[in-house]
PDB file of C-alpha atoms in Angstrom:
ATOM      1  CA  UNK A   7      10.411   6.495   3.604  1.00  0.00           C
ATOM      2  CA  UNK A   8      10.068   7.843   7.104  1.00  0.00           C
ATOM      3  CA  UNK A   9       9.540   5.069   9.623  1.00  0.00           C
ATOM      4  CA  UNK A  10      10.975   2.382   7.369  1.00  0.00           C
ATOM      5  CA  UNK A  11      14.210   0.767   8.495  1.00  0.00           C
ATOM      6  CA  UNK A  12      16.884   0.166   5.890  1.00  0.00           C
ATOM      7  CA  UNK A  13      18.280  -2.628   8.109  1.00  0.00           C
ATOM      8  CA  UNK A  14      16.830  -5.640   6.307  1.00  0.00           C
ATOM      9  CA  UNK A  15      18.523  -8.151   8.638  1.00  0.00           C
ATOM     10  CA  UNK A  16      16.702  -6.644  11.637  1.00  0.00           C
ATOM     11  CA  UNK A  17      13.377  -6.719   9.766  1.00  0.00           C
ATOM     12  CA  UNK A  18      13.869 -10.381   8.845  1.00  0.00           C
ATOM     13  CA  UNK A  19      14.780 -11.296  12.439  1.00  0.00           C
ATOM     14  CA  UNK A  20      11.574  -9.729  13.754  1.00  0.00           C
ATOM     15  CA  UNK A  21       9.498 -11.546  11.152  1.00  0.00           C
ATOM     16  CA  UNK A  22      11.127 -14.921  11.868  1.00  0.00           C
ATOM     17  CA  UNK A  23      10.181 -14.493  15.512  1.00  0.00           C
ATOM     18  CA  UNK A  24       6.550 -13.696  14.672  1.00  0.00           C
ATOM     19  CA  UNK A  25       5.735 -15.752  11.578  1.00  0.00           C
ATOM     20  CA  UNK A  26       2.191 -15.636  10.242  1.00  0.00           C
ATOM     21  CA  UNK A  27       0.502 -13.035   8.092  1.00  0.00           C
ATOM     22  CA  UNK A  28       1.205  -9.307   7.887  1.00  0.00           C
ATOM     23  CA  UNK A  29      -0.579  -6.369   6.291  1.00  0.00           C
ATOM     24  CA  UNK A  30       1.183  -3.293   4.942  1.00  0.00           C
ATOM     25  CA  UNK A  31      -0.630  -0.135   3.813  1.00  0.00           C
ATOM     26  CA  UNK A  32       0.846   2.911   2.140  1.00  0.00           C
ATOM     27  CA  UNK A  33      -0.166   6.008   0.237  1.00  0.00           C
ATOM     28  CA  UNK A  34       1.986   7.779  -2.376  1.00  0.00           C
ATOM     29  CA  UNK A  35       1.800  10.682  -4.812  1.00  0.00           C
ATOM     30  CA  UNK A  36       1.378   9.608  -8.457  1.00  0.00           C
ATOM     31  CA  UNK A  37       3.823  11.038 -10.995  1.00  0.00           C
ATOM     32  CA  UNK A  38       1.182  10.934 -13.745  1.00  0.00           C
ATOM     33  CA  UNK A  39      -1.173  13.908 -13.475  1.00  0.00           C
ATOM     34  CA  UNK A  40      -3.649  13.203 -16.292  1.00  0.00           C
ATOM     35  CA  UNK A  41      -6.683  11.298 -14.948  1.00  0.00           C
ATOM     36  CA  UNK A  42      -7.021   8.952 -17.921  1.00  0.00           C
ATOM     37  CA  UNK A  43      -3.329   8.102 -17.903  1.00  0.00           C
ATOM     38  CA  UNK A  44      -3.379   7.650 -14.137  1.00  0.00           C
ATOM     39  CA  UNK A  45      -6.199   5.094 -14.408  1.00  0.00           C
ATOM     40  CA  UNK A  46      -4.290   3.255 -17.138  1.00  0.00           C
ATOM     41  CA  UNK A  47      -1.111   3.161 -15.030  1.00  0.00           C
ATOM     42  CA  UNK A  48      -3.030   1.944 -11.956  1.00  0.00           C
ATOM     43  CA  UNK A  49      -4.616  -0.890 -13.965  1.00  0.00           C
ATOM     44  CA  UNK A  50      -1.179  -1.865 -15.348  1.00  0.00           C
ATOM     45  CA  UNK A  51       0.272  -1.912 -11.836  1.00  0.00           C
ATOM     46  CA  UNK A  52      -2.601  -4.052 -10.522  1.00  0.00           C
ATOM     47  CA  UNK A  53      -2.364  -6.499 -13.447  1.00  0.00           C
ATOM     48  CA  UNK A  54       1.424  -6.861 -13.150  1.00  0.00           C
ATOM     49  CA  UNK A  55       1.307  -7.153  -9.353  1.00  0.00           C
ATOM     50  CA  UNK A  56      -1.480  -9.713  -9.515  1.00  0.00           C
ATOM     51  CA  UNK A  57       0.600 -11.976 -11.716  1.00  0.00           C
ATOM     52  CA  UNK A  58       3.642 -11.684  -9.431  1.00  0.00           C
ATOM     53  CA  UNK A  59       1.842 -11.748  -6.071  1.00  0.00           C
ATOM     54  CA  UNK A  60       0.139 -15.088  -6.559  1.00  0.00           C
ATOM     55  CA  UNK A  61       3.500 -16.857  -6.721  1.00  0.00           C
ATOM     56  CA  UNK A  62       4.523 -15.539  -3.263  1.00  0.00           C
ATOM     57  CA  UNK A  63       1.132 -15.848  -1.498  1.00  0.00           C
ATOM     58  CA  UNK A  64       0.371 -12.116  -1.447  1.00  0.00           C
ATOM     59  CA  UNK A  65      -3.103 -10.639  -1.651  1.00  0.00           C
ATOM     60  CA  UNK A  66      -4.203  -7.025  -1.626  1.00  0.00           C
ATOM     61  CA  UNK A  67      -5.803  -4.103  -3.358  1.00  0.00           C
ATOM     62  CA  UNK A  68      -4.737  -0.926  -5.133  1.00  0.00           C
ATOM     63  CA  UNK A  69      -6.763   2.243  -5.543  1.00  0.00           C
ATOM     64  CA  UNK A  70      -6.254   5.846  -6.537  1.00  0.00           C
ATOM     65  CA  UNK A  71      -7.670   9.234  -5.720  1.00  0.00           C
ATOM     66  CA  UNK A  72      -6.580  12.837  -5.245  1.00  0.00           C
ATOM     67  CA  UNK A  73      -3.548  12.192  -7.485  1.00  0.00           C
ATOM     68  CA  UNK A  74      -2.393   9.461  -5.092  1.00  0.00           C
ATOM     69  CA  UNK A  75      -2.068   5.694  -5.051  1.00  0.00           C
ATOM     70  CA  UNK A  76      -2.879   3.578  -2.017  1.00  0.00           C
ATOM     71  CA  UNK A  77      -2.208  -0.089  -1.643  1.00  0.00           C
ATOM     72  CA  UNK A  78      -2.740  -2.814   0.920  1.00  0.00           C
ATOM     73  CA  UNK A  79      -0.487  -5.881   0.795  1.00  0.00           C
ATOM     74  CA  UNK A  80      -1.195  -9.021   2.834  1.00  0.00           C
ATOM     75  CA  UNK A  81       0.847 -12.168   3.245  1.00  0.00           C
ATOM     76  CA  UNK A  82       3.967 -13.689   4.767  1.00  0.00           C
ATOM     77  CA  UNK A  83       6.186 -10.962   6.236  1.00  0.00           C
ATOM     78  CA  UNK A  84       9.256 -11.536   4.033  1.00  0.00           C
ATOM     79  CA  UNK A  85       7.146 -11.474   0.845  1.00  0.00           C
ATOM     80  CA  UNK A  86       5.414  -8.259   1.975  1.00  0.00           C
ATOM     81  CA  UNK A  87       8.780  -6.623   2.738  1.00  0.00           C
ATOM     82  CA  UNK A  88      10.343  -7.718  -0.566  1.00  0.00           C
ATOM     83  CA  UNK A  89       7.379  -6.317  -2.467  1.00  0.00           C
ATOM     84  CA  UNK A  90       7.425  -3.032  -0.572  1.00  0.00           C
ATOM     85  CA  UNK A  91      11.158  -2.690  -1.293  1.00  0.00           C
ATOM     86  CA  UNK A  92      10.335  -2.934  -5.038  1.00  0.00           C
ATOM     87  CA  UNK A  93       7.458  -0.471  -4.652  1.00  0.00           C
ATOM     88  CA  UNK A  94       9.802   2.088  -3.087  1.00  0.00           C
ATOM     89  CA  UNK A  95      11.920   2.022  -6.263  1.00  0.00           C
ATOM     90  CA  UNK A  96       8.987   2.403  -8.667  1.00  0.00           C
ATOM     91  CA  UNK A  97       9.331   5.699 -10.617  1.00  0.00           C
ATOM     92  CA  UNK A  98       5.568   5.975 -11.190  1.00  0.00           C
ATOM     93  CA  UNK A  99       5.118   7.524  -7.746  1.00  0.00           C
ATOM     94  CA  UNK A 100       6.895   9.554  -5.067  1.00  0.00           C
ATOM     95  CA  UNK A 101       6.430  10.580  -1.438  1.00  0.00           C
ATOM     96  CA  UNK A 102       5.611   7.055  -0.282  1.00  0.00           C
ATOM     97  CA  UNK A 103       4.073   7.144   3.205  1.00  0.00           C
ATOM     98  CA  UNK A 104       3.927   3.892   5.148  1.00  0.00           C
ATOM     99  CA  UNK A 105       0.670   3.904   7.087  1.00  0.00           C
ATOM    100  CA  UNK A 106       0.745   0.513   8.723  1.00  0.00           C
ATOM    101  CA  UNK A 107       2.759  -2.728   8.909  1.00  0.00           C
ATOM    102  CA  UNK A 108       1.098  -5.105  11.352  1.00  0.00           C
ATOM    103  CA  UNK A 109       0.506  -8.795  12.027  1.00  0.00           C
ATOM    104  CA  UNK A 110      -2.988  -9.917  11.012  1.00  0.00           C
ATOM    105  CA  UNK A 111      -5.152 -12.920  11.883  1.00  0.00           C
ATOM    106  CA  UNK A 112      -6.811 -13.172   8.476  1.00  0.00           C
ATOM    107  CA  UNK A 113      -6.706 -11.588   5.042  1.00  0.00           C
ATOM    108  CA  UNK A 114      -9.078  -8.791   4.168  1.00  0.00           C
ATOM    109  CA  UNK A 115      -8.530  -9.362   0.403  1.00  0.00           C
ATOM    110  CA  UNK A 116      -8.403 -13.179   0.366  1.00  0.00           C
ATOM    111  CA  UNK A 117      -8.642 -14.600  -3.138  1.00  0.00           C
ATOM    112  CA  UNK A 118      -7.389 -11.384  -4.766  1.00  0.00           C
ATOM    113  CA  UNK A 119      -3.717 -11.387  -5.696  1.00  0.00           C
ATOM    114  CA  UNK A 120      -4.107  -7.663  -6.496  1.00  0.00           C
ATOM    115  CA  UNK A 121      -7.529  -6.130  -6.873  1.00  0.00           C
ATOM    116  CA  UNK A 122      -7.988  -2.712  -8.436  1.00  0.00           C
ATOM    117  CA  UNK A 123     -10.780  -0.960  -6.579  1.00  0.00           C
ATOM    118  CA  UNK A 124     -10.815   2.129  -8.770  1.00  0.00           C
ATOM    119  CA  UNK A 125     -10.941   5.709  -7.583  1.00  0.00           C
ATOM    120  CA  UNK A 126     -11.905   6.512  -4.006  1.00  0.00           C
ATOM    121  CA  UNK A 127     -14.049   9.465  -2.975  1.00  0.00           C
ATOM    122  CA  UNK A 128     -12.219  12.802  -2.977  1.00  0.00           C
ATOM    123  CA  UNK A 129     -10.247  13.589   0.164  1.00  0.00           C
ATOM    124  CA  UNK A 130      -9.620  10.085   1.491  1.00  0.00           C
ATOM    125  CA  UNK A 131      -6.084   9.578   0.145  1.00  0.00           C
ATOM    126  CA  UNK A 132      -4.996  13.201   0.301  1.00  0.00           C
ATOM    127  CA  UNK A 133      -6.183  13.307   3.910  1.00  0.00           C
ATOM    128  CA  UNK A 134      -4.151  10.221   4.805  1.00  0.00           C
ATOM    129  CA  UNK A 135      -0.996  11.704   3.273  1.00  0.00           C
ATOM    130  CA  UNK A 136      -1.463  15.056   5.002  1.00  0.00           C
ATOM    131  CA  UNK A 137      -2.190  13.433   8.359  1.00  0.00           C
ATOM    132  CA  UNK A 138       0.892  11.218   8.016  1.00  0.00           C
ATOM    133  CA  UNK A 139       3.153  14.223   7.358  1.00  0.00           C
ATOM    134  CA  UNK A 140       1.669  16.047  10.350  1.00  0.00           C
ATOM    135  CA  UNK A 141       2.186  13.061  12.654  1.00  0.00           C
ATOM    136  CA  UNK A 142       5.808  12.768  11.456  1.00  0.00           C
ATOM    137  CA  UNK A 143       6.461  16.448  12.178  1.00  0.00           C
ATOM    138  CA  UNK A 144       4.899  16.187  15.624  1.00  0.00           C
ATOM    139  CA  UNK A 145       6.825  13.005  16.392  1.00  0.00           C
ATOM    140  CA  UNK A 146       3.606  11.216  17.201  1.00  0.00           C
ATOM    141  CA  UNK A 147       2.350   7.726  16.652  1.00  0.00           C
ATOM    142  CA  UNK A 148       0.474   5.818  14.071  1.00  0.00           C
ATOM    143  CA  UNK A 149      -2.018   6.717  11.406  1.00  0.00           C
ATOM    144  CA  UNK A 150      -3.298   3.142  11.408  1.00  0.00           C
ATOM    145  CA  UNK A 151      -6.910   4.344  11.519  1.00  0.00           C
ATOM    146  CA  UNK A 152      -6.332   6.007   8.120  1.00  0.00           C
ATOM    147  CA  UNK A 153      -5.061   2.671   6.788  1.00  0.00           C
ATOM    148  CA  UNK A 154      -8.297   1.065   7.985  1.00  0.00           C
ATOM    149  CA  UNK A 155     -10.442   3.795   6.393  1.00  0.00           C
ATOM    150  CA  UNK A 156      -8.644   3.301   3.076  1.00  0.00           C
ATOM    151  CA  UNK A 157      -8.890  -0.513   3.208  1.00  0.00           C
ATOM    152  CA  UNK A 158     -12.606  -0.332   4.005  1.00  0.00           C
ATOM    153  CA  UNK A 159     -13.179   2.057   1.094  1.00  0.00           C
ATOM    154  CA  UNK A 160     -11.219  -0.303  -1.178  1.00  0.00           C
ATOM    155  CA  UNK A 161     -13.382  -3.253  -0.117  1.00  0.00           C
ATOM    156  CA  UNK A 162     -16.536  -1.275  -0.845  1.00  0.00           C
ATOM    157  CA  UNK A 163     -15.305  -0.599  -4.395  1.00  0.00           C
ATOM    158  CA  UNK A 164     -14.685  -4.250  -5.261  1.00  0.00           C
ATOM    159  CA  UNK A 165     -17.017  -6.629  -7.007  1.00  0.00           C
ATOM    160  CA  UNK A 166     -17.701  -9.923  -5.182  1.00  0.00           C
ATOM    161  CA  UNK A 167     -15.521 -12.863  -6.180  1.00  0.00           C
ATOM    162  CA  UNK A 168     -17.520 -15.294  -8.282  1.00  0.00           C
TER     163      UNK A 168
END
């Protein structure tokens, strides 16, 4: 993953110095091409992640669209990093693009260990992936605004917590 350091000791040192909550957003290309199968896989991922995330204080949401997955993870930095390391090895997707890894004051998806917000409107995820590749090639900064667009669209697709 471009922009993702393989030096775990350095990552941990930064997180120890900051503490608190972090949010990580990424977009990736799904390996499954059939729409029905892709929805099934996304639900399986969300269900499995939800069971695991609760034990390490992670919250977040997963969505799909344009043949891509997008996910937001929130929680303690080390737990977010450990989870993202596992995500990078998952064979159900490729071309993982880290959009954002930032400290946060509060959780956007509080109370949801891993929500599945369904399929986003066409163009949102594909646009984020294309913009990320362009920014990498140009050697330019962040696509954090795309991460915010995706997270907002995810929130809109969720049912209120009862």
